[in-house]
């Protein structure tokens, strides 16, 4: 492998490490502390050891990026030169936003997954092609989301805004500081719930019901990883300011009559019980249906 190829690999590797560095900074200080604290690199090829890689990530996130940021768009410094090269990356002011992956809250993806679950539970009805079965299942999907799901995130947005948004994006104290937040959230929530049902109905009628199941299983896995992977955020109540200052109390702290924990368990139990009830109803409705081309009654 020639020198130029090695340099290209080095530059590509470093660029990707810089992208990942905000997610690991703070954890790698001990490993990288002895590598120096300034952003300068020799013209040679750095050794590819884990200590060097971790140190580069640390130095890049702490020193290099703030110095060369240019209105949200900036170019990486080449490892082998102090001149700016062509590797350009779009990042959104990582230092001001804080470390961590910032995404929409999990309620909307879960609403999509539940729409898929309702379609899967009504699979036999949907395969008949009869509109009354389709609209009956769709109505049950919306009834569940109206009475047993939608009010749960709204309650926590109103009363525990920082926790419900994982102390990300929205840094004001209460949801009313964002006048359009709740209307936009509810529109997105119900659109997601119905989109999951519509898309899954289409896939089920194409015979791809296993893809539907894999999809909603993946969403629930993502939600689980979100909650426990961001435990330092999801386990604290209070506003973003309190969380950032380290004064937010733990979610399980019920001192002062804090109802959070009780409301959380109550809503989860009610949500799960209602979901099981609707699934049983839909499965029972489709149990004795005879599908097209099937001469026997289904016993599934």
GROMACS .gro file of C-alpha atoms in nm:
model
  300
    1UNK     CA    1   0.000   0.000   0.000
    2UNK     CA    2   0.147   0.334  -0.104
    3UNK     CA    3   0.198   0.640   0.113
    4UNK     CA    4  -0.082   0.831  -0.059
    5UNK     CA    5  -0.327   0.546  -0.002
    6UNK     CA    6  -0.229   0.531   0.365
    7UNK     CA    7  -0.284   0.904   0.399
    8UNK     CA    8  -0.627   0.878   0.237
    9UNK     CA    9  -0.721   0.600   0.479
   10UNK     CA   10  -0.587   0.804   0.770
   11UNK     CA   11  -0.783   1.112   0.667
   12UNK     CA   12  -1.103   0.912   0.619
   13UNK     CA   13  -1.060   0.736   0.954
   14UNK     CA   14  -0.994   1.059   1.138
   15UNK     CA   15  -1.292   1.230   0.978
   16UNK     CA   16  -1.522   0.953   1.096
   17UNK     CA   17  -1.368   0.956   1.443
   18UNK     CA   18  -1.430   1.329   1.466
   19UNK     CA   19  -1.795   1.270   1.383
   20UNK     CA   20  -1.821   1.012   1.660
   21UNK     CA   21  -1.615   1.201   1.914
   22UNK     CA   22  -1.898   1.402   2.077
   23UNK     CA   23  -2.068   1.078   2.179
   24UNK     CA   24  -1.758   0.954   2.362
   25UNK     CA   25  -1.597   1.266   2.502
   26UNK     CA   26  -1.594   1.271   2.876
   27UNK     CA   27  -1.550   0.894   2.882
   28UNK     CA   28  -1.212   0.898   2.711
   29UNK     CA   29  -1.034   1.172   2.899
   30UNK     CA   30  -0.828   0.931   3.104
   31UNK     CA   31  -0.714   0.735   2.802
   32UNK     CA   32  -0.633   1.041   2.601
   33UNK     CA   33  -0.497   1.272   2.867
   34UNK     CA   34  -0.135   1.189   2.799
   35UNK     CA   35  -0.153   1.267   2.428
   36UNK     CA   36  -0.140   1.644   2.464
   37UNK     CA   37  -0.412   1.908   2.456
   38UNK     CA   38  -0.352   2.099   2.134
   39UNK     CA   39  -0.471   2.036   1.782
   40UNK     CA   40  -0.153   1.973   1.584
   41UNK     CA   41  -0.045   1.668   1.392
   42UNK     CA   42   0.280   1.561   1.237
   43UNK     CA   43   0.315   1.507   0.866
   44UNK     CA   44   0.370   1.138   0.915
   45UNK     CA   45   0.111   0.866   0.944
   46UNK     CA   46  -0.005   0.822   1.305
   47UNK     CA   47   0.021   0.471   1.452
   48UNK     CA   48  -0.310   0.283   1.444
   49UNK     CA   49  -0.334   0.182   1.809
   50UNK     CA   50  -0.647   0.208   2.021
   51UNK     CA   51  -0.484   0.466   2.248
   52UNK     CA   52  -0.406   0.686   1.950
   53UNK     CA   53  -0.756   0.651   1.806
   54UNK     CA   54  -0.922   0.735   2.137
   55UNK     CA   55  -0.686   1.026   2.187
   56UNK     CA   56  -0.761   1.166   1.842
   57UNK     CA   57  -1.133   1.148   1.917
   58UNK     CA   58  -1.078   1.330   2.245
   59UNK     CA   59  -0.860   1.604   2.098
   60UNK     CA   60  -1.089   1.649   1.799
   61UNK     CA   61  -1.401   1.699   2.007
   62UNK     CA   62  -1.235   1.925   2.265
   63UNK     CA   63  -1.004   2.146   2.062
   64UNK     CA   64  -1.006   2.100   1.685
   65UNK     CA   65  -1.374   2.142   1.602
   66UNK     CA   66  -1.444   2.467   1.791
   67UNK     CA   67  -1.142   2.630   1.626
   68UNK     CA   68  -1.236   2.553   1.268
   69UNK     CA   69  -1.616   2.573   1.289
   70UNK     CA   70  -1.757   2.801   1.022
   71UNK     CA   71  -2.128   2.875   1.074
   72UNK     CA   72  -2.221   2.512   1.121
   73UNK     CA   73  -2.022   2.397   0.815
   74UNK     CA   74  -1.655   2.330   0.859
   75UNK     CA   75  -1.374   2.133   0.704
   76UNK     CA   76  -1.161   1.877   0.879
   77UNK     CA   77  -0.788   1.933   0.905
   78UNK     CA   78  -0.590   1.674   0.719
   79UNK     CA   79  -0.384   1.449   0.943
   80UNK     CA   80  -0.080   1.486   0.719
   81UNK     CA   81  -0.103   1.863   0.672
   82UNK     CA   82  -0.215   2.182   0.842
   83UNK     CA   83  -0.381   2.300   0.524
   84UNK     CA   84  -0.755   2.260   0.488
   85UNK     CA   85  -0.848   1.969   0.267
   86UNK     CA   86  -1.163   1.869   0.085
   87UNK     CA   87  -1.323   1.658   0.357
   88UNK     CA   88  -1.620   1.872   0.459
   89UNK     CA   89  -1.882   1.769   0.709
   90UNK     CA   90  -2.209   1.927   0.823
   91UNK     CA   91  -2.258   1.929   1.199
   92UNK     CA   92  -2.489   2.149   1.398
   93UNK     CA   93  -2.292   2.330   1.665
   94UNK     CA   94  -2.219   2.032   1.886
   95UNK     CA   95  -2.076   2.235   2.171
   96UNK     CA   96  -2.388   2.447   2.213
   97UNK     CA   97  -2.628   2.153   2.176
   98UNK     CA   98  -2.442   1.931   2.418
   99UNK     CA   99  -2.316   1.578   2.387
  100UNK     CA  100  -2.538   1.294   2.286
  101UNK     CA  101  -2.760   1.186   2.001
  102UNK     CA  102  -3.055   1.418   1.963
  103UNK     CA  103  -3.368   1.270   1.806
  104UNK     CA  104  -3.741   1.293   1.838
  105UNK     CA  105  -3.893   1.136   2.145
  106UNK     CA  106  -3.994   0.773   2.130
  107UNK     CA  107  -4.372   0.821   2.152
  108UNK     CA  108  -4.418   0.887   1.781
  109UNK     CA  109  -4.218   0.582   1.664
  110UNK     CA  110  -4.407   0.368   1.917
  111UNK     CA  111  -4.738   0.499   1.782
  112UNK     CA  112  -4.626   0.386   1.436
  113UNK     CA  113  -4.533   0.043   1.574
  114UNK     CA  114  -4.869   0.008   1.747
  115UNK     CA  115  -5.047   0.084   1.421
  116UNK     CA  116  -4.849  -0.204   1.274
  117UNK     CA  117  -4.945  -0.431   1.564
  118UNK     CA  118  -5.314  -0.357   1.511
  119UNK     CA  119  -5.283  -0.439   1.141
  120UNK     CA  120  -5.097  -0.759   1.224
  121UNK     CA  121  -5.361  -0.860   1.479
  122UNK     CA  122  -5.630  -0.802   1.215
  123UNK     CA  123  -5.430  -0.974   0.942
  124UNK     CA  124  -5.701  -1.224   0.849
  125UNK     CA  125  -5.968  -0.957   0.830
  126UNK     CA  126  -5.749  -0.741   0.609
  127UNK     CA  127  -5.671  -1.030   0.376
  128UNK     CA  128  -6.041  -1.073   0.296
  129UNK     CA  129  -6.035  -0.737   0.121
  130UNK     CA  130  -6.372  -0.645   0.269
  131UNK     CA  131  -6.390  -0.275   0.367
  132UNK     CA  132  -6.600  -0.334   0.680
  133UNK     CA  133  -6.320  -0.541   0.833
  134UNK     CA  134  -6.060  -0.285   0.734
  135UNK     CA  135  -6.246   0.011   0.883
  136UNK     CA  136  -6.335  -0.184   1.196
  137UNK     CA  137  -5.969  -0.258   1.265
  138UNK     CA  138  -5.868   0.099   1.180
  139UNK     CA  139  -6.132   0.233   1.420
  140UNK     CA  140  -6.000   0.013   1.701
  141UNK     CA  141  -5.650   0.138   1.630
  142UNK     CA  142  -5.765   0.499   1.669
  143UNK     CA  143  -5.979   0.427   1.975
  144UNK     CA  144  -5.679   0.277   2.148
  145UNK     CA  145  -5.457   0.574   2.065
  146UNK     CA  146  -5.721   0.827   2.168
  147UNK     CA  147  -5.821   0.679   2.503
  148UNK     CA  148  -5.520   0.474   2.612
  149UNK     CA  149  -5.210   0.632   2.464
  150UNK     CA  150  -5.225   0.991   2.339
  151UNK     CA  151  -5.297   1.146   2.679
  152UNK     CA  152  -4.992   0.976   2.836
  153UNK     CA  153  -4.720   1.172   2.651
  154UNK     CA  154  -4.935   1.486   2.676
  155UNK     CA  155  -4.954   1.446   3.054
  156UNK     CA  156  -4.578   1.406   3.085
  157UNK     CA  157  -4.511   1.691   2.843
  158UNK     CA  158  -4.727   1.923   3.051
  159UNK     CA  159  -4.595   1.812   3.391
  160UNK     CA  160  -4.243   1.679   3.319
  161UNK     CA  161  -4.135   1.850   3.002
  162UNK     CA  162  -3.761   1.803   3.050
  163UNK     CA  163  -3.790   1.431   3.121
  164UNK     CA  164  -4.038   1.365   2.839
  165UNK     CA  165  -3.803   1.527   2.587
  166UNK     CA  166  -3.497   1.348   2.736
  167UNK     CA  167  -3.349   1.689   2.824
  168UNK     CA  168  -3.274   1.751   2.456
  169UNK     CA  169  -3.356   2.007   2.188
  170UNK     CA  170  -3.607   2.210   2.387
  171UNK     CA  171  -3.431   2.384   2.674
  172UNK     CA  172  -3.706   2.597   2.821
  173UNK     CA  173  -3.878   2.494   3.141
  174UNK     CA  174  -4.232   2.412   3.029
  175UNK     CA  175  -4.407   2.303   2.711
  176UNK     CA  176  -4.616   2.622   2.702
  177UNK     CA  177  -4.298   2.812   2.623
  178UNK     CA  178  -4.338   2.652   2.279
  179UNK     CA  179  -4.692   2.750   2.166
  180UNK     CA  180  -4.704   2.510   1.870
  181UNK     CA  181  -4.541   2.211   2.036
  182UNK     CA  182  -4.851   2.021   2.151
  183UNK     CA  183  -5.058   2.074   1.832
  184UNK     CA  184  -4.769   1.964   1.612
  185UNK     CA  185  -4.694   1.670   1.839
  186UNK     CA  186  -5.054   1.545   1.834
  187UNK     CA  187  -5.079   1.577   1.456
  188UNK     CA  188  -4.753   1.384   1.413
  189UNK     CA  189  -4.862   1.130   1.674
  190UNK     CA  190  -5.191   1.036   1.509
  191UNK     CA  191  -5.045   1.054   1.161
  192UNK     CA  192  -4.778   0.809   1.273
  193UNK     CA  193  -5.032   0.576   1.437
  194UNK     CA  194  -5.244   0.563   1.122
  195UNK     CA  195  -4.946   0.547   0.886
  196UNK     CA  196  -4.824   0.236   1.065
  197UNK     CA  197  -5.162   0.075   1.009
  198UNK     CA  198  -5.192   0.185   0.646
  199UNK     CA  199  -4.842   0.074   0.549
  200UNK     CA  200  -4.877  -0.259   0.729
  201UNK     CA  201  -5.211  -0.326   0.562
  202UNK     CA  202  -5.045  -0.278   0.225
  203UNK     CA  203  -4.756  -0.508   0.318
  204UNK     CA  204  -4.982  -0.775   0.467
  205UNK     CA  205  -5.187  -0.788   0.150
  206UNK     CA  206  -4.860  -0.833  -0.040
  207UNK     CA  207  -4.777  -1.129   0.182
  208UNK     CA  208  -4.499  -0.952   0.372
  209UNK     CA  209  -4.638  -0.981   0.723
  210UNK     CA  210  -4.302  -1.102   0.860
  211UNK     CA  211  -4.150  -0.771   0.752
  212UNK     CA  212  -4.424  -0.594   0.947
  213UNK     CA  213  -4.341  -0.790   1.261
  214UNK     CA  214  -3.970  -0.729   1.222
  215UNK     CA  215  -4.040  -0.359   1.181
  216UNK     CA  216  -4.238  -0.308   1.501
  217UNK     CA  217  -4.003  -0.536   1.693
  218UNK     CA  218  -3.715  -0.315   1.580
  219UNK     CA  219  -3.896  -0.001   1.693
  220UNK     CA  220  -3.953  -0.142   2.041
  221UNK     CA  221  -3.590  -0.249   2.059
  222UNK     CA  222  -3.485   0.103   1.960
  223UNK     CA  223  -3.712   0.248   2.231
  224UNK     CA  224  -3.564   0.016   2.492
  225UNK     CA  225  -3.211   0.114   2.393
  226UNK     CA  226  -3.309   0.480   2.393
  227UNK     CA  227  -3.437   0.469   2.751
  228UNK     CA  228  -3.151   0.268   2.898
  229UNK     CA  229  -2.877   0.389   2.667
  230UNK     CA  230  -2.945   0.749   2.770
  231UNK     CA  231  -2.993   0.661   3.135
  232UNK     CA  232  -2.813   0.974   3.256
  233UNK     CA  233  -3.089   1.175   3.092
  234UNK     CA  234  -3.396   0.954   3.117
  235UNK     CA  235  -3.356   0.888   3.489
  236UNK     CA  236  -3.378   1.254   3.588
  237UNK     CA  237  -3.678   1.483   3.621
  238UNK     CA  238  -3.673   1.863   3.624
  239UNK     CA  239  -3.608   2.113   3.350
  240UNK     CA  240  -3.316   2.106   3.111
  241UNK     CA  241  -3.146   2.378   3.315
  242UNK     CA  242  -3.176   2.175   3.635
  243UNK     CA  243  -3.047   1.865   3.459
  244UNK     CA  244  -2.750   2.051   3.310
  245UNK     CA  245  -2.663   2.202   3.648
  246UNK     CA  246  -2.688   1.866   3.822
  247UNK     CA  247  -2.971   1.972   4.053
  248UNK     CA  248  -3.248   1.760   3.896
  249UNK     CA  249  -3.375   1.481   4.118
  250UNK     CA  250  -3.402   1.119   4.022
  251UNK     CA  251  -3.723   0.990   3.866
  252UNK     CA  252  -3.782   0.748   4.153
  253UNK     CA  253  -3.753   1.018   4.420
  254UNK     CA  254  -4.110   1.050   4.556
  255UNK     CA  255  -4.023   1.296   4.832
  256UNK     CA  256  -4.253   1.594   4.856
  257UNK     CA  257  -4.547   1.394   4.722
  258UNK     CA  258  -4.403   1.369   4.371
  259UNK     CA  259  -4.661   1.170   4.167
  260UNK     CA  260  -4.434   1.093   3.872
  261UNK     CA  261  -4.348   0.735   3.958
  262UNK     CA  262  -4.706   0.640   4.044
  263UNK     CA  263  -4.839   0.799   3.725
  264UNK     CA  264  -4.572   0.629   3.517
  265UNK     CA  265  -4.658   0.281   3.646
  266UNK     CA  266  -5.032   0.345   3.622
  267UNK     CA  267  -5.010   0.462   3.260
  268UNK     CA  268  -4.787   0.170   3.158
  269UNK     CA  269  -5.018  -0.088   3.316
  270UNK     CA  270  -5.330   0.069   3.162
  271UNK     CA  271  -5.160   0.104   2.823
  272UNK     CA  272  -5.045  -0.258   2.820
  273UNK     CA  273  -5.378  -0.399   2.944
  274UNK     CA  274  -5.573  -0.206   2.680
  275UNK     CA  275  -5.333  -0.317   2.406
  276UNK     CA  276  -5.370  -0.684   2.503
  277UNK     CA  277  -5.749  -0.643   2.515
  278UNK     CA  278  -5.770  -0.499   2.163
  279UNK     CA  279  -5.533  -0.761   2.023
  280UNK     CA  280  -5.746  -1.040   2.172
  281UNK     CA  281  -6.061  -0.884   2.025
  282UNK     CA  282  -5.908  -0.853   1.678
  283UNK     CA  283  -5.766  -1.203   1.685
  284UNK     CA  284  -6.102  -1.344   1.795
  285UNK     CA  285  -6.282  -1.165   1.513
  286UNK     CA  286  -6.051  -1.316   1.253
  287UNK     CA  287  -6.030  -1.663   1.404
  288UNK     CA  288  -6.319  -1.818   1.211
  289UNK     CA  289  -6.281  -1.624   0.888
  290UNK     CA  290  -6.236  -1.827   0.569
  291UNK     CA  291  -5.981  -1.658   0.345
  292UNK     CA  292  -5.997  -1.662  -0.032
  293UNK     CA  293  -5.862  -1.988  -0.168
  294UNK     CA  294  -5.873  -2.152   0.174
  295UNK     CA  295  -6.129  -2.432   0.202
  296UNK     CA  296  -6.076  -2.487   0.572
  297UNK     CA  297  -6.144  -2.262   0.865
  298UNK     CA  298  -5.839  -2.103   1.014
  299UNK     CA  299  -5.739  -2.238   1.349
  300UNK     CA  300  -5.453  -1.996   1.410
   0.00000   0.00000   0.00000
